[in-house]
PDB file of C-alpha atoms in Angstrom:
ATOM      1  CA  MET J   4      73.929  80.641  89.653  1.00 40.00           C
ATOM      2  CA  GLN J   5      71.171  83.165  89.207  1.00 44.00           C
ATOM      3  CA  GLY J   6      70.787  84.016  85.531  1.00 42.00           C
ATOM      4  CA  LYS J   7      72.261  87.270  84.288  1.00 46.00           C
ATOM      5  CA  GLU J   8      72.212  88.909  87.742  1.00 53.00           C
ATOM      6  CA  ILE J   9      75.804  87.828  88.313  1.00 55.00           C
ATOM      7  CA  TYR J  10      76.891  90.093  85.466  1.00 69.00           C
ATOM      8  CA  LYS J  11      75.242  93.164  86.974  1.00 83.00           C
ATOM      9  CA  ILE J  12      77.817  95.741  88.030  1.00 90.00           C
ATOM     10  CA  ASP J  13      76.637  96.955  91.417  1.00 93.00           C
ATOM     11  CA  ARG J  14      77.805  97.835  94.922  1.00 94.00           C
ATOM     12  CA  ASP J  15      77.835  94.190  96.013  1.00 94.00           C
ATOM     13  CA  LEU J  16      80.181  93.344  93.174  1.00 95.00           C
ATOM     14  CA  ALA J  17      82.498  96.228  94.150  1.00 96.00           C
ATOM     15  CA  LYS J  18      82.541  94.848  97.717  1.00 95.00           C
ATOM     16  CA  LEU J  19      83.356  91.329  96.497  1.00 95.00           C
ATOM     17  CA  VAL J  20      86.162  92.558  94.245  1.00 97.00           C
ATOM     18  CA  SER J  21      87.622  94.534  97.146  1.00 96.00           C
ATOM     19  CA  PHE J  22      87.325  91.598  99.559  1.00 95.00           C
ATOM     20  CA  VAL J  23      89.135  89.197  97.222  1.00 97.00           C
ATOM     21  CA  THR J  24      91.755  91.776  96.217  1.00 97.00           C
ATOM     22  CA  PHE J  25      92.683  92.742  99.766  1.00 94.00           C
ATOM     23  CA  ASP J  26      91.924  89.807 102.067  1.00 92.00           C
ATOM     24  CA  GLY J  27      91.645  87.024  99.566  1.00 94.00           C
ATOM     25  CA  HIS J  28      93.129  85.101  96.723  1.00 95.00           C
ATOM     26  CA  LEU J  29      91.934  84.225  93.227  1.00 97.00           C
ATOM     27  CA  HIS J  30      93.495  80.908  92.211  1.00 97.00           C
ATOM     28  CA  LYS J  31      96.028  81.204  89.420  1.00 97.00           C
ATOM     29  CA  ASP J  32      94.205  78.448  87.481  1.00 97.00           C
ATOM     30  CA  LEU J  33      90.883  80.276  88.094  1.00 97.00           C
ATOM     31  CA  LYS J  34      89.261  77.214  89.670  1.00 97.00           C
ATOM     32  CA  GLY J  35      88.269  79.070  92.822  1.00 97.00           C
ATOM     33  CA  PHE J  36      88.872  81.936  95.240  1.00 97.00           C
ATOM     34  CA  TYR J  37      88.754  82.668  98.966  1.00 96.00           C
ATOM     35  CA  ILE J  38      89.231  85.199 101.731  1.00 94.00           C
ATOM     36  CA  VAL J  39      91.020  84.698 105.053  1.00 92.00           C
ATOM     37  CA  SER J  40      90.210  86.511 108.269  1.00 88.00           C
ATOM     38  CA  LYS J  41      90.458  86.228 112.041  1.00 86.00           C
ATOM     39  CA  LYS J  42      87.016  87.826 112.273  1.00 84.00           C
ATOM     40  CA  ARG J  43      83.998  85.557 111.794  1.00 88.00           C
ATOM     41  CA  LYS J  44      81.870  88.640 111.108  1.00 90.00           C
ATOM     42  CA  VAL J  45      83.977  89.436 108.019  1.00 89.00           C
ATOM     43  CA  LEU J  46      83.777  85.872 106.745  1.00 92.00           C
ATOM     44  CA  LYS J  47      80.026  85.741 107.335  1.00 94.00           C
ATOM     45  CA  GLU J  48      79.515  88.982 105.414  1.00 94.00           C
ATOM     46  CA  PHE J  49      81.558  87.577 102.519  1.00 95.00           C
ATOM     47  CA  GLU J  50      79.587  84.313 102.634  1.00 96.00           C
ATOM     48  CA  ILE J  51      76.280  86.217 102.459  1.00 95.00           C
ATOM     49  CA  LEU J  52      77.522  88.408  99.583  1.00 94.00           C
ATOM     50  CA  ILE J  53      78.550  85.331  97.582  1.00 95.00           C
ATOM     51  CA  LYS J  54      75.253  83.576  98.298  1.00 94.00           C
ATOM     52  CA  ASN J  55      73.163  86.629  97.367  1.00 92.00           C
ATOM     53  CA  LYS J  56      75.148  87.534  94.271  1.00 92.00           C
ATOM     54  CA  PHE J  57      75.919  84.124  92.788  1.00 92.00           C
ATOM     55  CA  GLY J  58      73.593  81.692  94.565  1.00 92.00           C
ATOM     56  CA  VAL J  59      76.447  79.391  95.611  1.00 94.00           C
ATOM     57  CA  ASN J  60      77.902  78.220  98.900  1.00 95.00           C
ATOM     58  CA  GLY J  61      81.539  77.902  99.841  1.00 96.00           C
ATOM     59  CA  VAL J  62      83.353  75.918 102.524  1.00 95.00           C
ATOM     60  CA  TYR J  63      85.117  76.986 105.708  1.00 94.00           C
ATOM     61  CA  GLU J  64      88.700  75.842 106.168  1.00 90.00           C
ATOM     62  CA  GLU J  65      91.533  76.510 108.551  1.00 84.00           C
ATOM     63  CA  GLY J  66      93.309  79.746 107.687  1.00 70.00           C
ATOM     64  CA  THR J  67      96.976  80.357 107.045  1.00 69.00           C
ATOM     65  CA  GLY J  68      99.421  82.995 108.214  1.00 59.00           C
ATOM     66  CA  TYR J  69      99.960  84.507 111.636  1.00 60.00           C
ATOM     67  CA  GLY J  70      97.612  83.655 114.491  1.00 63.00           C
ATOM     68  CA  GLU J  71      94.244  81.955 114.323  1.00 77.00           C
ATOM     69  CA  SER J  72      92.214  82.573 111.199  1.00 84.00           C
ATOM     70  CA  LEU J  73      89.581  80.962 109.021  1.00 90.00           C
ATOM     71  CA  LYS J  74      89.241  80.739 105.270  1.00 93.00           C
ATOM     72  CA  TYR J  75      86.024  80.820 103.255  1.00 95.00           C
ATOM     73  CA  ARG J  76      86.628  79.207  99.855  1.00 96.00           C
ATOM     74  CA  ILE J  77      84.455  78.948  96.756  1.00 97.00           C
ATOM     75  CA  PHE J  78      85.267  76.379  94.072  1.00 97.00           C
ATOM     76  CA  ASN J  79      83.708  77.755  90.903  1.00 96.00           C
ATOM     77  CA  SER J  80      85.656  78.437  87.726  1.00 96.00           C
ATOM     78  CA  LYS J  81      82.843  80.400  86.050  1.00 95.00           C
ATOM     79  CA  ILE J  82      82.665  82.950  88.886  1.00 95.00           C
ATOM     80  CA  SER J  83      86.471  83.005  89.137  1.00 96.00           C
ATOM     81  CA  ARG J  84      86.840  83.850  85.430  1.00 96.00           C
ATOM     82  CA  PHE J  85      84.184  86.532  85.829  1.00 95.00           C
ATOM     83  CA  LEU J  86      86.071  88.118  88.769  1.00 96.00           C
ATOM     84  CA  TYR J  87      89.338  87.960  86.841  1.00 97.00           C
ATOM     85  CA  ASP J  88      87.706  89.655  83.842  1.00 95.00           C
ATOM     86  CA  LEU J  89      86.532  92.400  86.220  1.00 95.00           C
ATOM     87  CA  GLY J  90      90.112  93.093  87.334  1.00 96.00           C
ATOM     88  CA  VAL J  91      90.703  90.874  90.376  1.00 97.00           C
ATOM     89  CA  PRO J  92      94.365  89.781  90.299  1.00 97.00           C
ATOM     90  CA  LYS J  93      94.980  86.037  90.063  1.00 97.00           C
ATOM     91  CA  GLY J  94      97.792  84.152  91.728  1.00 95.00           C
ATOM     92  CA  ASP J  95     100.254  85.669  94.182  1.00 93.00           C
ATOM     93  CA  LYS J  96      99.354  89.381  94.467  1.00 94.00           C
ATOM     94  CA  MET J  97     102.893  90.276  95.551  1.00 92.00           C
ATOM     95  CA  LEU J  98     104.208  88.914  92.252  1.00 94.00           C
ATOM     96  CA  VAL J  99     101.646  90.200  89.729  1.00 95.00           C
ATOM     97  CA  LYS J 100     100.810  93.656  88.398  1.00 96.00           C
ATOM     98  CA  PHE J 101      97.314  95.000  88.979  1.00 97.00           C
ATOM     99  CA  ASP J 102      95.414  98.203  89.635  1.00 98.00           C
ATOM    100  CA  VAL J 103      91.999  99.359  90.815  1.00 98.00           C
ATOM    101  CA  PRO J 104      89.610  98.354  87.997  1.00 97.00           C
ATOM    102  CA  ASN J 105      88.467 101.221  85.749  1.00 97.00           C
ATOM    103  CA  TRP J 106      84.764 100.434  86.284  1.00 97.00           C
ATOM    104  CA  ILE J 107      85.333 101.220  89.971  1.00 97.00           C
ATOM    105  CA  LYS J 108      87.481 104.296  89.291  1.00 97.00           C
ATOM    106  CA  ASP J 109      84.743 105.697  87.043  1.00 97.00           C
ATOM    107  CA  ASP J 110      81.819 105.386  89.491  1.00 97.00           C
ATOM    108  CA  LYS J 111      81.874 107.251  92.807  1.00 97.00           C
ATOM    109  CA  ASN J 112      79.317 104.937  94.470  1.00 96.00           C
ATOM    110  CA  LEU J 113      81.260 101.815  93.511  1.00 97.00           C
ATOM    111  CA  ALA J 114      84.519 103.493  94.553  1.00 97.00           C
ATOM    112  CA  LYS J 115      83.021 104.149  97.998  1.00 97.00           C
ATOM    113  CA  GLU J 116      82.233 100.453  98.498  1.00 96.00           C
ATOM    114  CA  TYR J 117      85.632  99.360  97.181  1.00 97.00           C
ATOM    115  CA  LEU J 118      87.444 101.764  99.527  1.00 97.00           C
ATOM    116  CA  LYS J 119      85.324 100.823 102.526  1.00 94.00           C
ATOM    117  CA  TYR J 120      86.246  97.164 102.197  1.00 93.00           C
ATOM    118  CA  ALA J 121      89.875  97.893 101.298  1.00 95.00           C
ATOM    119  CA  PHE J 122      90.296  99.682 104.625  1.00 94.00           C
ATOM    120  CA  TYR J 123      88.120  97.129 106.394  1.00 89.00           C
ATOM    121  CA  CYS J 124      90.560  94.422 105.271  1.00 87.00           C
ATOM    122  CA  GLU J 125      93.942  96.180 105.232  1.00 89.00           C
ATOM    123  CA  GLY J 126      93.483  99.362 107.231  1.00 89.00           C
ATOM    124  CA  SER J 127      94.709  99.978 110.774  1.00 87.00           C
ATOM    125  CA  LYS J 128      94.126 102.834 113.202  1.00 88.00           C
ATOM    126  CA  PHE J 129      96.665 104.532 115.496  1.00 84.00           C
ATOM    127  CA  LYS J 130      96.464 107.377 118.003  1.00 82.00           C
ATOM    128  CA  LYS J 131      98.598 110.206 116.605  1.00 78.00           C
ATOM    129  CA  SER J 132      97.792 112.726 119.330  1.00 78.00           C
ATOM    130  CA  LYS J 133      95.105 113.308 121.939  1.00 79.00           C
ATOM    131  CA  ASN J 134      92.623 114.556 119.324  1.00 79.00           C
ATOM    132  CA  THR J 135      93.900 112.917 116.144  1.00 81.00           C
ATOM    133  CA  ASP J 136      93.802 109.339 114.901  1.00 84.00           C
ATOM    134  CA  THR J 137      95.783 108.073 111.947  1.00 89.00           C
ATOM    135  CA  ILE J 138      94.387 105.455 109.605  1.00 93.00           C
ATOM    136  CA  ARG J 139      96.988 103.575 107.603  1.00 94.00           C
ATOM    137  CA  ILE J 140      96.753 101.118 104.725  1.00 95.00           C
ATOM    138  CA  ASN J 141      99.473  98.790 103.406  1.00 93.00           C
ATOM    139  CA  THR J 142     100.198  96.682 100.387  1.00 93.00           C
ATOM    140  CA  ASN J 143     103.086  94.243  99.906  1.00 93.00           C
ATOM    141  CA  LYS J 144     105.010  93.827  96.670  1.00 94.00           C
ATOM    142  CA  SER J 145     108.124  92.016  95.553  1.00 94.00           C
ATOM    143  CA  GLU J 146     111.080  94.349  95.048  1.00 92.00           C
ATOM    144  CA  ASP J 147     110.842  94.114  91.264  1.00 92.00           C
ATOM    145  CA  LEU J 148     107.186  95.287  91.311  1.00 95.00           C
ATOM    146  CA  ILE J 149     107.526  98.268  93.660  1.00 95.00           C
ATOM    147  CA  GLU J 150     106.593 100.680  90.869  1.00 96.00           C
ATOM    148  CA  ASN J 151     103.312  98.856  90.294  1.00 97.00           C
ATOM    149  CA  GLY J 152     102.612  98.817  94.027  1.00 96.00           C
ATOM    150  CA  LEU J 153     103.125 102.582  94.171  1.00 97.00           C
ATOM    151  CA  GLU J 154     100.792 103.061  91.179  1.00 98.00           C
ATOM    152  CA  PHE J 155      98.126 100.921  92.892  1.00 98.00           C
ATOM    153  CA  MET J 156      98.367 102.953  96.092  1.00 97.00           C
ATOM    154  CA  GLU J 157      98.197 106.155  94.034  1.00 97.00           C
ATOM    155  CA  SER J 158      94.936 104.898  92.513  1.00 98.00           C
ATOM    156  CA  ILE J 159      93.508 104.336  95.990  1.00 97.00           C
ATOM    157  CA  LYS J 160      94.577 107.844  97.028  1.00 97.00           C
ATOM    158  CA  LYS J 161      92.883 109.326  93.955  1.00 97.00           C
ATOM    159  CA  LEU J 162      89.662 107.531  94.882  1.00 97.00           C
ATOM    160  CA  LEU J 163      89.900 108.949  98.414  1.00 97.00           C
ATOM    161  CA  ASN J 164      90.425 112.432  96.971  1.00 95.00           C
ATOM    162  CA  LYS J 165      87.019 112.108  95.251  1.00 95.00           C
ATOM    163  CA  PHE J 166      85.584 112.192  98.783  1.00 95.00           C
ATOM    164  CA  ASP J 167      87.828 115.113  99.852  1.00 94.00           C
ATOM    165  CA  ILE J 168      89.987 112.817 101.973  1.00 94.00           C
ATOM    166  CA  ASP J 169      93.601 113.958 102.092  1.00 92.00           C
ATOM    167  CA  THR J 170      96.410 111.436 102.365  1.00 94.00           C
ATOM    168  CA  THR J 171     100.128 111.451 103.061  1.00 94.00           C
ATOM    169  CA  ASN J 172     102.672 110.553 100.419  1.00 95.00           C
ATOM    170  CA  SER J 173     103.260 106.816 100.115  1.00 95.00           C
ATOM    171  CA  TRP J 174     106.398 105.440 101.715  1.00 96.00           C
ATOM    172  CA  ILE J 175     108.199 102.124 101.515  1.00 95.00           C
ATOM    173  CA  ILE J 176     109.494 100.076 104.421  1.00 93.00           C
ATOM    174  CA  LYS J 177     111.369  96.816 104.653  1.00 90.00           C
ATOM    175  CA  GLY J 178     109.324  93.692 104.124  1.00 85.00           C
ATOM    176  CA  ASN J 179     110.798  90.227 104.406  1.00 83.00           C
ATOM    177  CA  THR J 180     112.381  87.442 102.423  1.00 82.00           C
ATOM    178  CA  ARG J 181     109.905  84.682 101.749  1.00 81.00           C
ATOM    179  CA  LYS J 182     110.963  81.167 102.632  1.00 81.00           C
ATOM    180  CA  LYS J 183     108.960  79.536  99.844  1.00 81.00           C
ATOM    181  CA  ASP J 184     110.678  81.296  96.928  1.00 82.00           C
ATOM    182  CA  GLY J 185     113.385  83.606  98.331  1.00 80.00           C
ATOM    183  CA  LYS J 186     111.595  86.711  96.984  1.00 83.00           C
ATOM    184  CA  THR J 187     112.286  89.912  98.903  1.00 86.00           C
ATOM    185  CA  THR J 188     109.219  92.030  99.533  1.00 90.00           C
ATOM    186  CA  LYS J 189     108.600  95.626 100.543  1.00 93.00           C
ATOM    187  CA  VAL J 190     105.636  97.215 102.309  1.00 94.00           C
ATOM    188  CA  ILE J 191     104.104 100.299 100.701  1.00 95.00           C
ATOM    189  CA  ARG J 192     101.837 102.431 102.870  1.00 95.00           C
ATOM    190  CA  PHE J 193     100.179 105.781 103.304  1.00 95.00           C
ATOM    191  CA  SER J 194      97.964 107.288 105.979  1.00 94.00           C
ATOM    192  CA  ILE J 195      95.015 109.573 106.616  1.00 92.00           C
ATOM    193  CA  SER J 196      94.618 111.844 109.647  1.00 74.00           C
ATOM    194  CA  VAL J 197      91.198 111.909 111.287  1.00 73.00           C
ATOM    195  CA  LYS J 198      90.224 114.550 113.847  1.00 63.00           C
TER     196      LYS J 198
END
């Protein structure tokens, strides 16, 4: 790793935190972390960010979930602990409480990078009318952590408001029951209209 540069709070770090929070996973034991995507471009960008910021390489693996995807994993407990200390949730994100880190909330430039990658990972676009598109973002939470999920989405909406972007109220829809542990999840979402 490259000296004290890894501890520098900058736009690249905000991107990395967003990537791992939305499309990735920080191991519960903090031995490593990864992101999963169907898009090689996304994985390559993450790989370059990690290399530039920390001076380490990861490995590509087969992804999990629906459809074809790839995983880019980094085994490094020092970086993992650093990311956790910065506010990246560890373990199963549906089952743990977390929020947008304060260091991102307090800096408009860092918030911009965090939001960009949040929507890059979890956003989707729909045609609402001939002249209006709707951009939507989701998060999944277990039923017993719905309140935290709503608070997290409220934090994202407050960041968007800093850029004069209006949002709808959040709403909750049915998720699923997970086979691995029987936990019932819900999907929390809100949208933005773009003309």
